[in-house]
Amino acid sequence: MFWDKVAVFSEMFSLLFQAPKEASNLITPNISSDENPEIEEFEKKESGSTTFRSRYKKLIKMRVTACPHINKPHYAKNMCSSCYHRAVRQTKAWICPHEDRQHYAKGMCQFCYLQNYHKSRPRKI
């Protein structure tokens, strides 16, 4: 009975810790710098650097097309943060008396939120 348990354990151990098999069915893409000029430019740029950088770094960044600010970082809905907050966010404030103003935080417009924020902060004397 004891030897049966040992045999089961050794079989489980051999199944769990098998040596890795050669991956002969994997397909690796053949990327040469002749086909893609961006890769050649990237390799030239990175060859002189002293820090390690990944070879598979994204070469072409997504262009922001929903707003004219292509130099600003992408925020949401393919716009920079200023265009997104100006054009997309249409929610109105519902807690403060300024219901015609845009929602800023906690149901209030920006003016009321900042006024409430500074009232609630402990004052240094």
PDB file of C-alpha atoms in Angstrom:
ATOM      1  CA  MET A   1       0.000   0.000   0.000  1.00  0.00           C
ATOM      2  CA  PHE A   2       2.825   2.376   0.836  1.00  0.00           C
ATOM      3  CA  TRP A   3       4.620   1.639  -2.439  1.00  0.00           C
ATOM      4  CA  ASP A   4       1.468   2.386  -4.435  1.00  0.00           C
ATOM      5  CA  LYS A   5       1.393   5.899  -2.978  1.00  0.00           C
ATOM      6  CA  VAL A   6       5.070   6.409  -3.767  1.00  0.00           C
ATOM      7  CA  ALA A   7       4.535   5.279  -7.366  1.00  0.00           C
ATOM      8  CA  VAL A   8       1.575   7.643  -7.773  1.00  0.00           C
ATOM      9  CA  PHE A   9       3.620  10.500  -6.334  1.00  0.00           C
ATOM     10  CA  SER A  10       6.561   9.850  -8.654  1.00  0.00           C
ATOM     11  CA  GLU A  11       4.214   9.751 -11.661  1.00  0.00           C
ATOM     12  CA  MET A  12       2.630  13.056 -10.611  1.00  0.00           C
ATOM     13  CA  PHE A  13       6.046  14.594 -10.066  1.00  0.00           C
ATOM     14  CA  SER A  14       7.242  13.511 -13.498  1.00  0.00           C
ATOM     15  CA  LEU A  15       4.099  14.951 -15.106  1.00  0.00           C
ATOM     16  CA  LEU A  16       4.411  18.272 -13.299  1.00  0.00           C
ATOM     17  CA  PHE A  17       8.112  18.813 -13.873  1.00  0.00           C
ATOM     18  CA  GLN A  18       8.728  17.649 -17.407  1.00  0.00           C
ATOM     19  CA  ALA A  19      11.683  18.918 -19.353  1.00  0.00           C
ATOM     20  CA  PRO A  20      10.637  21.566 -21.887  1.00  0.00           C
ATOM     21  CA  LYS A  21      10.206  20.193 -25.375  1.00  0.00           C
ATOM     22  CA  GLU A  22      11.625  21.885 -28.451  1.00  0.00           C
ATOM     23  CA  ALA A  23       9.045  24.171 -29.992  1.00  0.00           C
ATOM     24  CA  SER A  24       9.332  23.073 -33.587  1.00  0.00           C
ATOM     25  CA  ASN A  25       5.880  24.257 -34.576  1.00  0.00           C
ATOM     26  CA  LEU A  26       6.436  27.919 -33.676  1.00  0.00           C
ATOM     27  CA  ILE A  27       6.646  30.356 -36.552  1.00  0.00           C
ATOM     28  CA  THR A  28       8.997  33.286 -36.146  1.00  0.00           C
ATOM     29  CA  PRO A  29       8.616  36.230 -38.475  1.00  0.00           C
ATOM     30  CA  ASN A  30      11.571  37.042 -40.659  1.00  0.00           C
ATOM     31  CA  ILE A  31      11.967  40.784 -40.217  1.00  0.00           C
ATOM     32  CA  SER A  32      14.811  42.348 -42.089  1.00  0.00           C
ATOM     33  CA  SER A  33      15.722  45.986 -42.186  1.00  0.00           C
ATOM     34  CA  ASP A  34      15.524  45.925 -46.006  1.00  0.00           C
ATOM     35  CA  GLU A  35      11.758  45.493 -45.861  1.00  0.00           C
ATOM     36  CA  ASN A  36      11.058  48.112 -43.210  1.00  0.00           C
ATOM     37  CA  PRO A  37      12.994  51.426 -43.174  1.00  0.00           C
ATOM     38  CA  GLU A  38      11.673  52.306 -39.683  1.00  0.00           C
ATOM     39  CA  ILE A  39      13.465  49.265 -38.214  1.00  0.00           C
ATOM     40  CA  GLU A  40      16.719  50.236 -39.901  1.00  0.00           C
ATOM     41  CA  GLU A  41      16.416  53.791 -38.568  1.00  0.00           C
ATOM     42  CA  PHE A  42      15.572  52.454 -35.093  1.00  0.00           C
ATOM     43  CA  GLU A  43      18.606  50.120 -35.127  1.00  0.00           C
ATOM     44  CA  LYS A  44      20.924  52.965 -36.122  1.00  0.00           C
ATOM     45  CA  LYS A  45      19.497  55.174 -33.391  1.00  0.00           C
ATOM     46  CA  GLU A  46      19.782  52.501 -30.686  1.00  0.00           C
ATOM     47  CA  SER A  47      23.252  51.215 -31.592  1.00  0.00           C
ATOM     48  CA  GLY A  48      24.988  54.212 -30.003  1.00  0.00           C
ATOM     49  CA  SER A  49      22.978  54.254 -26.764  1.00  0.00           C
ATOM     50  CA  THR A  50      24.438  52.914 -23.535  1.00  0.00           C
ATOM     51  CA  THR A  51      21.135  51.926 -21.925  1.00  0.00           C
ATOM     52  CA  PHE A  52      19.255  48.756 -22.777  1.00  0.00           C
ATOM     53  CA  ARG A  53      16.112  49.240 -24.828  1.00  0.00           C
ATOM     54  CA  SER A  54      13.772  46.618 -26.156  1.00  0.00           C
ATOM     55  CA  ARG A  55      14.124  45.823 -29.831  1.00  0.00           C
ATOM     56  CA  TYR A  56      10.376  45.304 -30.040  1.00  0.00           C
ATOM     57  CA  LYS A  57       9.550  48.804 -28.850  1.00  0.00           C
ATOM     58  CA  LYS A  58       6.595  50.337 -30.635  1.00  0.00           C
ATOM     59  CA  LEU A  59       8.082  52.278 -33.524  1.00  0.00           C
ATOM     60  CA  ILE A  60       5.106  54.233 -34.783  1.00  0.00           C
ATOM     61  CA  LYS A  61       2.883  55.951 -32.237  1.00  0.00           C
ATOM     62  CA  MET A  62      -0.801  56.401 -32.851  1.00  0.00           C
ATOM     63  CA  ARG A  63      -1.625  59.788 -34.327  1.00  0.00           C
ATOM     64  CA  VAL A  64      -4.286  61.760 -32.511  1.00  0.00           C
ATOM     65  CA  THR A  65      -6.816  62.454 -35.225  1.00  0.00           C
ATOM     66  CA  ALA A  66      -9.931  63.658 -33.405  1.00  0.00           C
ATOM     67  CA  CYS A  67      -8.300  66.944 -32.379  1.00  0.00           C
ATOM     68  CA  PRO A  68      -5.653  69.168 -33.975  1.00  0.00           C
ATOM     69  CA  HIS A  69      -3.166  68.794 -31.084  1.00  0.00           C
ATOM     70  CA  ILE A  70      -0.925  66.017 -32.415  1.00  0.00           C
ATOM     71  CA  ASN A  71       1.961  66.925 -30.084  1.00  0.00           C
ATOM     72  CA  LYS A  72      -0.045  66.433 -26.852  1.00  0.00           C
ATOM     73  CA  PRO A  73      -0.432  62.991 -25.255  1.00  0.00           C
ATOM     74  CA  HIS A  74      -3.508  60.930 -26.097  1.00  0.00           C
ATOM     75  CA  TYR A  75      -6.149  61.003 -23.351  1.00  0.00           C
ATOM     76  CA  ALA A  76      -9.429  59.356 -24.387  1.00  0.00           C
ATOM     77  CA  LYS A  77     -11.642  58.947 -27.450  1.00  0.00           C
ATOM     78  CA  ASN A  78      -8.647  59.773 -29.638  1.00  0.00           C
ATOM     79  CA  MET A  79      -8.292  63.319 -28.231  1.00  0.00           C
ATOM     80  CA  CYS A  80      -5.921  65.204 -25.991  1.00  0.00           C
ATOM     81  CA  SER A  81      -7.169  65.924 -22.464  1.00  0.00           C
ATOM     82  CA  SER A  82      -8.147  69.545 -23.114  1.00  0.00           C
ATOM     83  CA  CYS A  83     -10.220  68.695 -26.216  1.00  0.00           C
ATOM     84  CA  TYR A  84     -11.831  65.745 -24.445  1.00  0.00           C
ATOM     85  CA  HIS A  85     -12.917  67.824 -21.467  1.00  0.00           C
ATOM     86  CA  ARG A  86     -14.147  70.640 -23.712  1.00  0.00           C
ATOM     87  CA  ALA A  87     -15.994  68.613 -26.359  1.00  0.00           C
ATOM     88  CA  VAL A  88     -16.988  65.217 -24.974  1.00  0.00           C
ATOM     89  CA  ARG A  89     -17.848  65.716 -21.322  1.00  0.00           C
ATOM     90  CA  GLN A  90     -21.356  67.151 -21.334  1.00  0.00           C
ATOM     91  CA  THR A  91     -22.513  66.192 -17.814  1.00  0.00           C
ATOM     92  CA  LYS A  92     -23.872  69.136 -15.827  1.00  0.00           C
ATOM     93  CA  ALA A  93     -23.391  69.774 -12.103  1.00  0.00           C
ATOM     94  CA  TRP A  94     -26.318  68.435 -10.053  1.00  0.00           C
ATOM     95  CA  ILE A  95     -25.455  69.175  -6.394  1.00  0.00           C
ATOM     96  CA  CYS A  96     -24.429  72.832  -6.489  1.00  0.00           C
ATOM     97  CA  PRO A  97     -26.802  75.695  -7.436  1.00  0.00           C
ATOM     98  CA  HIS A  98     -24.994  76.163 -10.780  1.00  0.00           C
ATOM     99  CA  GLU A  99     -26.854  73.509 -12.741  1.00  0.00           C
ATOM    100  CA  ASP A 100     -25.939  75.136 -16.056  1.00  0.00           C
ATOM    101  CA  ARG A 101     -22.191  74.581 -15.518  1.00  0.00           C
ATOM    102  CA  GLN A 102     -20.170  71.523 -16.414  1.00  0.00           C
ATOM    103  CA  HIS A 103     -19.618  68.815 -13.780  1.00  0.00           C
ATOM    104  CA  TYR A 104     -16.128  69.012 -12.251  1.00  0.00           C
ATOM    105  CA  ALA A 105     -16.079  66.633  -9.256  1.00  0.00           C
ATOM    106  CA  LYS A 106     -18.427  65.209  -6.629  1.00  0.00           C
ATOM    107  CA  GLY A 107     -21.482  66.526  -8.485  1.00  0.00           C
ATOM    108  CA  MET A 108     -20.345  70.161  -8.326  1.00  0.00           C
ATOM    109  CA  CYS A 109     -18.985  72.690 -10.781  1.00  0.00           C
ATOM    110  CA  GLN A 110     -15.328  73.682 -10.503  1.00  0.00           C
ATOM    111  CA  PHE A 111     -15.997  76.887  -8.545  1.00  0.00           C
ATOM    112  CA  CYS A 112     -18.193  75.201  -5.908  1.00  0.00           C
ATOM    113  CA  TYR A 113     -15.902  72.184  -5.614  1.00  0.00           C
ATOM    114  CA  LEU A 114     -12.813  74.317  -4.963  1.00  0.00           C
ATOM    115  CA  GLN A 115     -14.740  76.512  -2.524  1.00  0.00           C
ATOM    116  CA  ASN A 116     -15.908  73.420  -0.617  1.00  0.00           C
ATOM    117  CA  TYR A 117     -12.420  71.883  -0.773  1.00  0.00           C
ATOM    118  CA  HIS A 118     -10.743  74.923   0.780  1.00  0.00           C
ATOM    119  CA  LYS A 119     -13.415  75.191   3.497  1.00  0.00           C
ATOM    120  CA  SER A 120     -12.955  71.563   4.514  1.00  0.00           C
ATOM    121  CA  ARG A 121      -9.142  71.731   4.691  1.00  0.00           C
ATOM    122  CA  PRO A 122      -7.636  72.269   8.138  1.00  0.00           C
ATOM    123  CA  ARG A 123      -6.070  75.704   8.389  1.00  0.00           C
ATOM    124  CA  LYS A 124      -2.507  76.162   9.541  1.00  0.00           C
ATOM    125  CA  ILE A 125      -2.078  78.884  12.153  1.00  0.00           C
TER     126      ILE A 125
END
